[in-house]
């Protein structure tokens, strides 16, 4: 039988069989094209993290006046320098004395990192912050109804694993403290009461605590409290003059827990997020170009007076944690509310983390000087983990259901040299700290090769380990959260990291306003062509 052909209007004869493959594929291409159009519409384009360039920090505006404890205004001397950030040249030095001087605040050679960041903080109702800690607002002026009197008693934050994502709590306390601090020496940020004077706008929502405590529906609720608070926050911000003025680009939104702000993040994407990593964010919502990676608060106690040394740490390599990863579950969302990217990325990280940990366990379980076991915070788990890290030379940090974990910062606090097996991890302060000086990085593909990891670790001698151990002791203070905050601690380092983002953020705001006058004119009167002579 002769082959049938299609005759087009032009008279061209086309074989009919290839057309059977052509038409079924058209809807697939159509769907994918619209997917990418919708993803990019009115949002930043997809970015590859490695291609992003962060501009050099520029000097910020002079510090505005702030109130002291008596209510009167006092000027802050703009010459007061914040010296806790290390310059690139200083970090490269191998001189331990020079490093110690930098940590102690002996000076930073450039002026463009020394200006104090001016922060406007919303007076959100207590239900968004200290009310989540069961603090009850008292009488008095408006400020006292919103904020606790931290000069008297500071509401405590719940302990255990809750503490690891408590970043927003410490930053909020620091801004409140800046209003009555006797000195600005060593400070990186101060609260201003006029938003027009501010470099950035801080949103004091304890989002991680909200997720941890209120992400499940109780018997008498129709909607999850955590979701209700996010809806209220988005509504408040969208109506505020501060958000409208910048489109949210100068806003700081803490969302350190990977599951916090699940619904709000999709609406607040122009803001600068404070995150633990990018594991559950699409790159058009969060990326290293605009957002901040902050350290976890370590749950083990910092090793003070550590004189242990290489020979007294009997365990070569230490890991305690979940080996068999459980399925990703997010009780704050019903299945209908899952975003495809979030659900898929969380599932992939969880599967990958489970496979890697199980594989490494099988490779290392018979090594006599390796501790690799299951552990949790239950039954003195934190205390046992601290003791194990204090007696170990190296501590494994393996990607789990997200690229980062609190385990890395527990290791730093314990001066146990971290061995990081997480190809996609982003680290805090990496623009000023060279982690290769006190951490070991191993690609996942290499770590899973038989005998590779253990042979590599055994090949690191006492001299090299001691050098890294010494550097760990020098930088450990950069990961310490405390109240009141001190120069060079985690709170001040986070503020400085934010300050480094301000010039690029300000550039975006200015660029977005280029045609604001033209738009106002076009909206108010008929368009007329105007010729202006040169």
Short mmCIF file of C-alpha atoms in Angstrom, two decimals:
data_model
loop_
_atom_site.label_atom_id
_atom_site.label_comp_id
_atom_site.label_asym_id
_atom_site.label_seq_id
_atom_site.Cartn_x
_atom_site.Cartn_y
_atom_site.Cartn_z
CA UNK A 1 0.00 0.00 0.00
CA UNK A 2 1.38 3.39 -0.94
CA UNK A 3 2.22 5.81 1.93
CA UNK A 4 -0.33 8.53 2.59
CA UNK A 5 0.80 12.16 2.44
CA UNK A 6 -0.69 15.47 3.53
CA UNK A 7 -1.01 18.20 0.92
CA UNK A 8 -0.67 21.70 2.36
CA UNK A 9 -2.33 24.82 1.00
CA UNK A 10 0.91 25.77 -0.68
CA UNK A 11 0.85 22.56 -2.63
CA UNK A 12 3.70 21.03 -0.63
CA UNK A 13 3.38 17.33 0.08
CA UNK A 14 4.26 16.29 3.68
CA UNK A 15 4.49 12.69 4.94
CA UNK A 16 1.72 12.02 7.47
CA UNK A 17 3.62 9.77 9.91
CA UNK A 18 6.05 12.46 11.22
CA UNK A 19 3.01 14.65 11.89
CA UNK A 20 1.74 12.03 14.36
CA UNK A 21 4.77 12.79 16.56
CA UNK A 22 4.62 16.54 16.05
CA UNK A 23 1.08 17.33 17.21
CA UNK A 24 1.15 15.39 20.56
CA UNK A 25 4.33 17.18 21.61
CA UNK A 26 2.93 20.67 21.04
CA UNK A 27 0.87 20.81 24.29
CA UNK A 28 3.94 19.78 26.31
CA UNK A 29 6.05 22.60 24.88
CA UNK A 30 3.15 25.00 25.43
CA UNK A 31 2.79 24.06 29.11
CA UNK A 32 6.52 24.37 29.80
CA UNK A 33 6.73 27.75 28.10
CA UNK A 34 3.92 29.13 30.27
CA UNK A 35 5.51 27.64 33.40
CA UNK A 36 8.70 29.66 32.84
CA UNK A 37 6.75 32.78 31.91
CA UNK A 38 4.72 32.61 35.13
CA UNK A 39 7.80 31.90 37.24
CA UNK A 40 9.55 34.99 35.93
CA UNK A 41 6.58 37.36 35.82
CA UNK A 42 6.99 40.25 38.27
CA UNK A 43 9.72 38.38 40.15
CA UNK A 44 13.48 38.34 39.96
CA UNK A 45 14.85 36.10 37.27
CA UNK A 46 16.32 32.72 38.18
CA UNK A 47 19.86 33.13 39.35
CA UNK A 48 22.75 30.75 39.55
CA UNK A 49 24.41 31.34 42.91
CA UNK A 50 27.92 30.95 41.57
CA UNK A 51 27.43 33.71 39.00
CA UNK A 52 26.34 36.38 41.45
CA UNK A 53 28.75 39.19 42.24
CA UNK A 54 28.35 41.11 45.51
CA UNK A 55 29.48 44.72 45.21
CA UNK A 56 32.07 46.04 47.61
CA UNK A 57 30.49 47.66 50.67
CA UNK A 58 30.25 51.41 50.73
CA UNK A 59 30.14 53.79 53.64
CA UNK A 60 26.67 54.26 55.05
CA UNK A 61 25.02 57.53 55.96
CA UNK A 62 25.96 59.33 59.19
CA UNK A 63 24.19 58.03 62.28
CA UNK A 64 20.95 59.74 63.25
CA UNK A 65 20.05 60.88 66.73
CA UNK A 66 18.63 58.30 69.12
CA UNK A 67 17.00 58.51 72.53
CA UNK A 68 18.78 57.67 75.73
CA UNK A 69 17.16 56.21 78.83
CA UNK A 70 15.96 59.63 80.00
CA UNK A 71 14.11 60.27 76.76
CA UNK A 72 16.41 63.06 75.57
CA UNK A 73 18.25 62.83 72.28
CA UNK A 74 21.97 62.28 72.23
CA UNK A 75 24.30 62.34 69.26
CA UNK A 76 26.36 59.31 68.35
CA UNK A 77 29.93 60.09 67.45
CA UNK A 78 30.31 58.95 63.82
CA UNK A 79 33.99 58.27 64.48
CA UNK A 80 33.11 55.32 66.71
CA UNK A 81 34.29 52.31 64.76
CA UNK A 82 33.00 48.77 64.69
CA UNK A 83 36.05 46.58 64.39
CA UNK A 84 34.73 43.05 64.55
CA UNK A 85 34.71 42.35 60.80
CA UNK A 86 37.85 40.95 59.26
CA UNK A 87 39.04 42.32 55.96
CA UNK A 88 40.04 39.96 53.19
CA UNK A 89 43.72 40.80 53.64
CA UNK A 90 43.58 40.26 57.39
CA UNK A 91 41.86 36.87 57.08
CA UNK A 92 44.57 35.56 54.77
CA UNK A 93 47.34 36.10 57.30
CA UNK A 94 48.73 33.10 59.09
CA UNK A 95 50.00 35.17 62.03
CA UNK A 96 48.07 33.93 65.11
CA UNK A 97 48.84 37.12 67.01
CA UNK A 98 47.41 39.27 64.24
CA UNK A 99 44.29 37.12 64.13
CA UNK A 100 43.90 37.41 67.90
CA UNK A 101 44.20 41.19 67.67
CA UNK A 102 41.48 41.31 65.05
CA UNK A 103 39.14 39.17 67.12
CA UNK A 104 39.81 41.36 70.13
CA UNK A 105 38.93 44.45 68.08
CA UNK A 106 42.38 45.84 67.39
CA UNK A 107 41.24 47.57 64.22
CA UNK A 108 40.06 47.23 60.67
CA UNK A 109 42.09 49.22 58.12
CA UNK A 110 39.15 50.41 56.01
CA UNK A 111 36.53 53.00 56.92
CA UNK A 112 33.78 51.67 54.65
CA UNK A 113 32.80 48.95 57.16
CA UNK A 114 32.73 51.03 60.31
CA UNK A 115 29.53 53.09 60.04
CA UNK A 116 26.70 52.01 62.31
CA UNK A 117 23.63 50.65 60.53
CA UNK A 118 20.44 52.60 61.20
CA UNK A 119 17.46 50.29 61.63
CA UNK A 120 13.79 51.18 61.84
CA UNK A 121 11.79 48.46 63.62
CA UNK A 122 8.02 48.15 63.32
CA UNK A 123 6.06 48.32 66.57
CA UNK A 124 4.21 45.12 65.75
CA UNK A 125 1.69 43.82 68.30
CA UNK A 126 3.14 41.39 70.89
CA UNK A 127 1.40 38.42 69.24
CA UNK A 128 4.16 38.55 66.59
CA UNK A 129 7.11 38.50 68.98
CA UNK A 130 7.32 38.44 72.77
CA UNK A 131 3.68 37.42 73.08
CA UNK A 132 4.77 34.08 71.60
CA UNK A 133 6.92 33.73 74.74
CA UNK A 134 3.81 34.19 76.91
CA UNK A 135 4.82 37.76 77.75
CA UNK A 136 1.82 39.94 78.63
CA UNK A 137 1.83 43.60 77.68
CA UNK A 138 1.36 45.99 80.58
CA UNK A 139 0.15 49.57 80.85
CA UNK A 140 2.05 52.77 80.30
CA UNK A 141 2.91 54.48 77.03
CA UNK A 142 2.45 52.94 73.61
CA UNK A 143 5.98 51.52 73.48
CA UNK A 144 5.58 49.69 76.79
CA UNK A 145 2.37 48.10 75.55
CA UNK A 146 4.26 46.63 72.60
CA UNK A 147 7.67 45.83 74.07
CA UNK A 148 8.81 44.39 77.40
CA UNK A 149 10.99 46.47 79.71
CA UNK A 150 14.23 44.62 79.05
CA UNK A 151 16.06 46.83 81.52
CA UNK A 152 14.06 45.01 84.15
CA UNK A 153 13.47 41.43 82.98
CA UNK A 154 14.09 39.85 79.58
CA UNK A 155 11.49 37.23 78.53
CA UNK A 156 13.29 33.91 78.15
CA UNK A 157 13.31 31.86 74.96
CA UNK A 158 12.47 28.13 75.10
CA UNK A 159 15.53 25.87 75.20
CA UNK A 160 16.46 22.66 73.45
CA UNK A 161 16.33 22.60 69.67
CA UNK A 162 14.00 25.63 69.68
CA UNK A 163 17.04 27.73 70.50
CA UNK A 164 18.94 26.91 67.31
CA UNK A 165 16.57 29.08 65.22
CA UNK A 166 16.21 31.98 67.69
CA UNK A 167 17.95 34.58 65.49
CA UNK A 168 15.03 37.02 65.40
CA UNK A 169 14.83 37.04 69.20
CA UNK A 170 18.44 38.17 69.63
CA UNK A 171 18.28 40.79 66.87
CA UNK A 172 15.09 42.29 68.31
CA UNK A 173 16.61 42.44 71.79
CA UNK A 174 19.70 44.15 70.38
CA UNK A 175 17.66 46.88 68.70
CA UNK A 176 15.67 47.50 71.88
CA UNK A 177 18.88 47.63 73.92
CA UNK A 178 20.44 50.16 71.53
CA UNK A 179 17.90 52.76 72.68
CA UNK A 180 19.40 53.00 76.16
CA UNK A 181 22.93 51.62 75.70
CA UNK A 182 25.46 53.84 77.47
CA UNK A 183 27.96 53.51 74.63
CA UNK A 184 27.93 52.73 70.92
CA UNK A 185 31.47 51.35 71.05
CA UNK A 186 31.55 48.00 69.24
CA UNK A 187 27.96 48.24 68.05
CA UNK A 188 27.00 47.56 64.43
CA UNK A 189 23.33 48.69 64.45
CA UNK A 190 21.09 51.10 66.29
CA UNK A 191 17.34 51.59 66.28
CA UNK A 192 16.00 54.86 64.85
CA UNK A 193 12.43 56.00 65.39
CA UNK A 194 11.93 57.70 62.03
CA UNK A 195 11.80 55.31 59.09
CA UNK A 196 12.93 58.00 56.64
CA UNK A 197 16.30 58.10 58.44
CA UNK A 198 16.82 54.33 58.35
CA UNK A 199 19.09 52.25 56.14
CA UNK A 200 16.87 49.18 56.57
CA UNK A 201 13.49 48.26 58.09
CA UNK A 202 13.37 45.30 60.49
CA UNK A 203 10.29 43.08 60.80
CA UNK A 204 10.25 41.68 64.38
CA UNK A 205 8.29 38.48 63.78
CA UNK A 206 9.53 35.43 65.71
CA UNK A 207 8.73 33.25 62.72
CA UNK A 208 10.77 30.21 63.78
CA UNK A 209 9.11 30.07 67.19
CA UNK A 210 5.71 30.55 65.57
CA UNK A 211 6.36 27.51 63.39
CA UNK A 212 7.69 25.38 66.23
CA UNK A 213 4.79 26.16 68.56
CA UNK A 214 1.80 26.87 66.37
CA UNK A 215 2.07 24.89 63.14
CA UNK A 216 -0.62 22.37 64.06
CA UNK A 217 -4.38 22.86 64.22
CA UNK A 218 -5.85 22.46 67.70
CA UNK A 219 -9.31 21.01 68.26
CA UNK A 220 -11.02 24.40 68.64
CA UNK A 221 -9.33 26.10 65.67
CA UNK A 222 -10.40 26.48 62.08
CA UNK A 223 -7.01 27.72 60.89
CA UNK A 224 -3.45 27.20 62.10
CA UNK A 225 -2.17 30.05 64.29
CA UNK A 226 1.12 30.17 62.43
CA UNK A 227 -0.69 30.67 59.11
CA UNK A 228 -2.98 33.32 60.64
CA UNK A 229 0.00 35.33 61.86
CA UNK A 230 1.66 35.17 58.46
CA UNK A 231 -1.52 36.41 56.76
CA UNK A 232 -1.79 39.28 59.24
CA UNK A 233 1.86 40.19 58.75
CA UNK A 234 1.59 40.28 54.96
CA UNK A 235 -1.52 42.45 55.18
CA UNK A 236 0.18 44.84 57.61
CA UNK A 237 3.33 45.20 55.52
CA UNK A 238 1.53 45.70 52.22
CA UNK A 239 -0.42 48.59 53.74
CA UNK A 240 2.57 50.26 55.42
CA UNK A 241 4.14 53.38 53.95
CA UNK A 242 7.60 51.89 54.47
CA UNK A 243 6.86 48.89 52.27
CA UNK A 244 5.22 51.01 49.57
CA UNK A 245 8.16 53.40 49.53
CA UNK A 246 10.74 50.74 48.64
CA UNK A 247 8.59 47.88 47.41
CA UNK A 248 9.89 45.96 50.42
CA UNK A 249 13.48 45.86 49.16
CA UNK A 250 14.90 47.50 52.29
CA UNK A 251 12.97 45.24 54.70
CA UNK A 252 14.69 42.58 56.82
CA UNK A 253 12.51 39.49 57.39
CA UNK A 254 13.88 36.76 59.70
CA UNK A 255 12.89 33.26 58.55
CA UNK A 256 15.69 31.14 59.96
CA UNK A 257 13.77 27.90 60.39
CA UNK A 258 13.55 26.22 56.95
CA UNK A 259 9.79 25.70 57.39
CA UNK A 260 8.96 29.15 58.75
CA UNK A 261 7.13 31.75 56.63
CA UNK A 262 6.04 29.10 54.13
CA UNK A 263 3.17 31.12 52.71
CA UNK A 264 4.40 34.65 53.45
CA UNK A 265 7.77 34.12 51.78
CA UNK A 266 6.10 33.85 48.36
CA UNK A 267 4.59 37.32 48.85
CA UNK A 268 7.49 39.03 50.62
CA UNK A 269 10.21 37.96 48.18
CA UNK A 270 11.57 41.49 47.50
CA UNK A 271 12.66 41.71 51.15
CA UNK A 272 16.01 40.59 52.52
CA UNK A 273 15.49 37.25 54.30
CA UNK A 274 17.66 36.04 57.19
CA UNK A 275 17.96 32.30 56.56
CA UNK A 276 19.89 29.24 57.66
CA UNK A 277 20.30 28.10 54.03
CA UNK A 278 18.55 28.10 50.64
CA UNK A 279 17.58 24.43 50.72
CA UNK A 280 13.82 24.98 50.53
CA UNK A 281 13.68 28.19 48.52
CA UNK A 282 13.48 28.61 44.75
CA UNK A 283 16.24 30.97 43.59
CA UNK A 284 13.79 33.65 42.45
CA UNK A 285 12.52 33.95 46.05
CA UNK A 286 15.82 33.74 47.95
CA UNK A 287 19.44 33.87 46.81
CA UNK A 288 22.86 34.94 48.02
CA UNK A 289 22.64 38.17 46.04
CA UNK A 290 20.06 39.75 48.35
CA UNK A 291 19.63 37.52 51.42
CA UNK A 292 21.56 36.75 54.59
CA UNK A 293 22.82 33.40 55.83
CA UNK A 294 22.98 33.48 59.63
CA UNK A 295 24.52 30.86 61.90
CA UNK A 296 22.43 28.54 64.04
CA UNK A 297 22.69 29.15 67.76
CA UNK A 298 24.73 26.20 68.97
CA UNK A 299 22.96 24.06 71.56
CA UNK A 300 26.10 22.70 73.24
CA UNK A 301 28.02 24.97 75.58
CA UNK A 302 31.06 26.77 74.25
CA UNK A 303 34.31 25.08 75.22
CA UNK A 304 35.88 27.71 77.50
CA UNK A 305 39.51 27.26 78.51
CA UNK A 306 40.14 24.53 75.96
CA UNK A 307 43.69 23.22 76.34
CA UNK A 308 42.94 19.73 75.04
CA UNK A 309 45.21 19.46 72.03
CA UNK A 310 45.68 16.80 69.37
CA UNK A 311 46.88 13.91 71.53
CA UNK A 312 44.30 14.26 74.30
CA UNK A 313 41.35 14.03 71.88
CA UNK A 314 41.10 10.27 71.56
CA UNK A 315 38.31 10.03 68.95
CA UNK A 316 39.39 10.74 65.39
CA UNK A 317 36.00 11.42 63.78
CA UNK A 318 32.65 12.08 65.50
CA UNK A 319 29.05 12.08 64.32
CA UNK A 320 25.88 11.78 66.36
CA UNK A 321 22.49 12.36 64.78
CA UNK A 322 19.74 10.91 62.65
CA UNK A 323 21.07 8.30 60.25
CA UNK A 324 17.80 7.09 58.72
CA UNK A 325 16.02 10.23 57.57
CA UNK A 326 12.27 10.38 58.04
CA UNK A 327 9.89 11.57 55.33
CA UNK A 328 9.48 15.31 54.93
CA UNK A 329 6.32 16.43 56.67
CA UNK A 330 5.09 19.96 57.17
CA UNK A 331 2.02 19.99 59.40
CA UNK A 332 1.43 23.69 58.86
CA UNK A 333 0.41 23.00 55.26
CA UNK A 334 -2.33 20.86 53.88
CA UNK A 335 -1.43 18.85 50.75
CA UNK A 336 -3.29 21.36 48.57
CA UNK A 337 -1.07 24.17 49.82
CA UNK A 338 2.25 22.56 48.95
CA UNK A 339 4.16 24.51 46.35
CA UNK A 340 5.67 22.08 43.83
CA UNK A 341 9.20 23.41 44.23
CA UNK A 342 9.11 23.40 48.02
CA UNK A 343 7.72 19.90 48.30
CA UNK A 344 10.06 18.47 45.67
CA UNK A 345 13.20 20.21 46.97
CA UNK A 346 12.51 19.15 50.55
CA UNK A 347 11.88 15.58 49.46
CA UNK A 348 15.03 15.45 47.33
CA UNK A 349 17.22 16.84 50.11
CA UNK A 350 15.69 14.39 52.57
CA UNK A 351 16.28 11.41 50.29
CA UNK A 352 19.81 12.52 49.47
CA UNK A 353 20.67 13.17 53.13
CA UNK A 354 19.35 9.78 54.18
CA UNK A 355 21.32 7.98 51.47
CA UNK A 356 24.58 9.80 52.25
CA UNK A 357 24.39 9.24 56.00
CA UNK A 358 23.51 5.57 55.61
CA UNK A 359 26.32 5.06 53.10
CA UNK A 360 28.88 6.81 55.31
CA UNK A 361 27.72 4.81 58.32
CA UNK A 362 28.37 1.59 56.42
CA UNK A 363 31.82 2.83 55.38
CA UNK A 364 32.89 3.97 58.85
CA UNK A 365 31.10 1.75 61.34
CA UNK A 366 34.03 -0.67 61.76
CA UNK A 367 36.68 2.02 62.31
CA UNK A 368 37.73 1.78 65.97
CA UNK A 369 38.52 5.49 66.46
CA UNK A 370 35.33 6.73 64.74
CA UNK A 371 32.11 7.46 66.63
CA UNK A 372 29.15 7.31 64.21
CA UNK A 373 25.82 6.68 65.92
CA UNK A 374 22.21 7.71 66.22
CA UNK A 375 21.48 10.44 68.76
CA UNK A 376 18.87 13.03 69.72
CA UNK A 377 18.24 15.71 72.34
CA UNK A 378 16.39 13.18 74.49
CA UNK A 379 18.02 11.47 77.50
CA UNK A 380 20.90 13.93 77.91
CA UNK A 381 21.61 13.80 74.17
CA UNK A 382 22.98 17.37 74.09
CA UNK A 383 25.30 16.74 77.05
CA UNK A 384 26.60 13.51 75.51
CA UNK A 385 27.13 15.21 72.16
CA UNK A 386 29.12 17.99 73.84
CA UNK A 387 31.34 15.50 75.64
CA UNK A 388 31.86 13.55 72.41
CA UNK A 389 32.84 16.65 70.43
CA UNK A 390 35.20 17.86 73.16
CA UNK A 391 37.10 14.57 72.96
CA UNK A 392 37.20 14.36 69.13
CA UNK A 393 39.65 15.78 66.62
CA UNK A 394 37.18 16.03 63.71
CA UNK A 395 33.38 16.32 63.62
CA UNK A 396 31.29 15.28 60.62
CA UNK A 397 28.74 17.73 59.25
CA UNK A 398 26.63 15.92 56.63
CA UNK A 399 23.77 17.40 54.62
CA UNK A 400 20.40 16.19 55.86
CA UNK A 401 16.96 17.36 54.77
CA UNK A 402 18.60 20.77 54.21
CA UNK A 403 22.22 21.61 53.26
CA UNK A 404 23.05 23.04 56.70
CA UNK A 405 22.53 21.93 60.29
CA UNK A 406 23.16 23.06 63.83
CA UNK A 407 25.84 20.35 64.12
CA UNK A 408 28.41 22.55 62.33
CA UNK A 409 28.11 25.32 64.91
CA UNK A 410 28.16 22.86 67.80
CA UNK A 411 31.48 21.63 66.38
CA UNK A 412 32.86 25.17 66.13
CA UNK A 413 31.83 25.89 69.73
CA UNK A 414 33.58 22.64 70.75
CA UNK A 415 36.74 23.42 68.72
CA UNK A 416 36.28 20.12 66.91
CA UNK A 417 37.50 20.65 63.33
CA UNK A 418 34.38 20.38 61.11
CA UNK A 419 34.44 18.00 58.15
CA UNK A 420 31.72 19.38 55.85
CA UNK A 421 30.09 17.02 53.36
CA UNK A 422 27.41 19.24 51.85
CA UNK A 423 27.99 20.43 48.30
CA UNK A 424 25.27 23.10 48.35
CA UNK A 425 25.92 24.61 51.76
CA UNK A 426 26.08 28.40 52.16
CA UNK A 427 28.01 29.65 55.18
CA UNK A 428 27.58 32.81 57.26
CA UNK A 429 30.13 35.64 56.98
CA UNK A 430 31.95 33.92 54.12
CA UNK A 431 32.66 37.31 52.54
CA UNK A 432 35.05 38.02 55.43
CA UNK A 433 35.92 34.56 56.81
CA UNK A 434 37.91 31.89 54.98
CA UNK A 435 36.37 28.65 56.26
CA UNK A 436 39.12 26.59 54.68
CA UNK A 437 41.38 27.79 57.49
CA UNK A 438 39.36 25.92 60.13
CA UNK A 439 37.11 23.47 58.24
CA UNK A 440 37.66 20.48 55.96
CA UNK A 441 35.47 20.34 52.83
CA UNK A 442 34.92 17.03 51.06
CA UNK A 443 32.78 16.56 47.97
CA UNK A 444 29.94 14.11 48.44
CA UNK A 445 31.07 12.04 45.45
CA UNK A 446 34.53 11.65 47.01
CA UNK A 447 33.25 10.96 50.53
CA UNK A 448 31.19 8.02 49.28
CA UNK A 449 34.20 6.30 47.73
CA UNK A 450 35.46 3.36 49.75
CA UNK A 451 38.20 4.35 52.23
CA UNK A 452 38.54 7.86 50.74
CA UNK A 453 37.20 9.84 53.70
CA UNK A 454 38.93 7.90 56.48
CA UNK A 455 42.27 7.91 54.64
CA UNK A 456 41.97 11.63 53.97
CA UNK A 457 41.27 12.42 57.64
CA UNK A 458 44.07 10.15 58.86
CA UNK A 459 46.44 12.01 56.54
CA UNK A 460 45.97 15.30 58.41
CA UNK A 461 48.86 15.51 60.86
CA UNK A 462 49.16 17.08 64.29
CA UNK A 463 50.69 20.34 63.07
CA UNK A 464 47.97 21.03 60.51
CA UNK A 465 45.20 20.04 62.92
CA UNK A 466 46.63 22.22 65.70
CA UNK A 467 46.69 25.21 63.35
CA UNK A 468 43.00 24.70 62.48
CA UNK A 469 42.10 24.06 66.12
CA UNK A 470 43.77 27.34 67.09
CA UNK A 471 41.83 29.20 64.40
CA UNK A 472 38.59 27.67 65.66
CA UNK A 473 39.23 29.07 69.12
CA UNK A 474 39.82 32.49 67.59
CA UNK A 475 36.64 32.62 65.50
CA UNK A 476 34.26 30.83 67.88
CA UNK A 477 33.08 34.15 69.33
CA UNK A 478 31.64 35.15 65.95
CA UNK A 479 28.95 32.48 66.44
CA UNK A 480 27.98 33.43 70.00
CA UNK A 481 24.48 34.86 70.61
CA UNK A 482 24.13 36.81 73.84
CA UNK A 483 22.33 39.66 75.56
CA UNK A 484 23.56 42.30 75.79
CA UNK A 485 25.38 41.73 72.56
CA UNK A 486 29.12 42.38 72.45
CA UNK A 487 31.54 43.46 69.77
CA UNK A 488 32.34 40.69 67.34
CA UNK A 489 29.62 38.26 68.44
CA UNK A 490 26.97 36.67 66.20
CA UNK A 491 24.47 39.51 66.56
CA UNK A 492 26.95 42.19 65.54
CA UNK A 493 28.31 40.04 62.71
CA UNK A 494 24.81 39.58 61.29
CA UNK A 495 24.18 43.33 61.36
CA UNK A 496 27.45 43.88 59.54
CA UNK A 497 26.54 41.29 56.92
CA UNK A 498 23.28 43.16 56.37
CA UNK A 499 25.20 46.44 56.08
CA UNK A 500 27.30 44.92 53.29
CA UNK A 501 24.08 44.35 51.32
CA UNK A 502 22.80 47.91 51.72
CA UNK A 503 24.62 49.54 48.75
CA UNK A 504 23.32 46.94 46.27
CA UNK A 505 19.85 47.10 47.81
CA UNK A 506 19.83 50.89 47.62
CA UNK A 507 20.94 50.74 44.00
CA UNK A 508 17.92 48.54 43.17
CA UNK A 509 15.55 50.94 44.92
CA UNK A 510 16.97 53.96 43.10
CA UNK A 511 16.78 52.13 39.78
CA UNK A 512 13.14 51.22 40.38
CA UNK A 513 12.30 54.90 40.87
CA UNK A 514 13.79 56.14 37.60
CA UNK A 515 10.43 56.67 35.93
CA UNK A 516 8.34 57.46 39.00
CA UNK A 517 7.96 61.12 38.01
CA UNK A 518 7.07 60.18 34.44
CA UNK A 519 4.45 57.75 35.70
CA UNK A 520 2.87 60.37 37.98
CA UNK A 521 2.76 62.83 35.09
CA UNK A 522 1.27 60.27 32.72
CA UNK A 523 -1.41 59.34 35.24
CA UNK A 524 -2.41 62.94 35.93
CA UNK A 525 -2.50 64.52 32.47
CA UNK A 526 -2.75 63.57 28.78
CA UNK A 527 0.53 62.61 27.18
CA UNK A 528 2.20 65.37 25.17
CA UNK A 529 5.47 65.14 23.33
CA UNK A 530 7.91 67.68 24.76
CA UNK A 531 10.95 68.79 22.82
CA UNK A 532 13.80 70.16 24.91
CA UNK A 533 16.71 71.88 23.26
CA UNK A 534 20.19 70.60 24.05
#
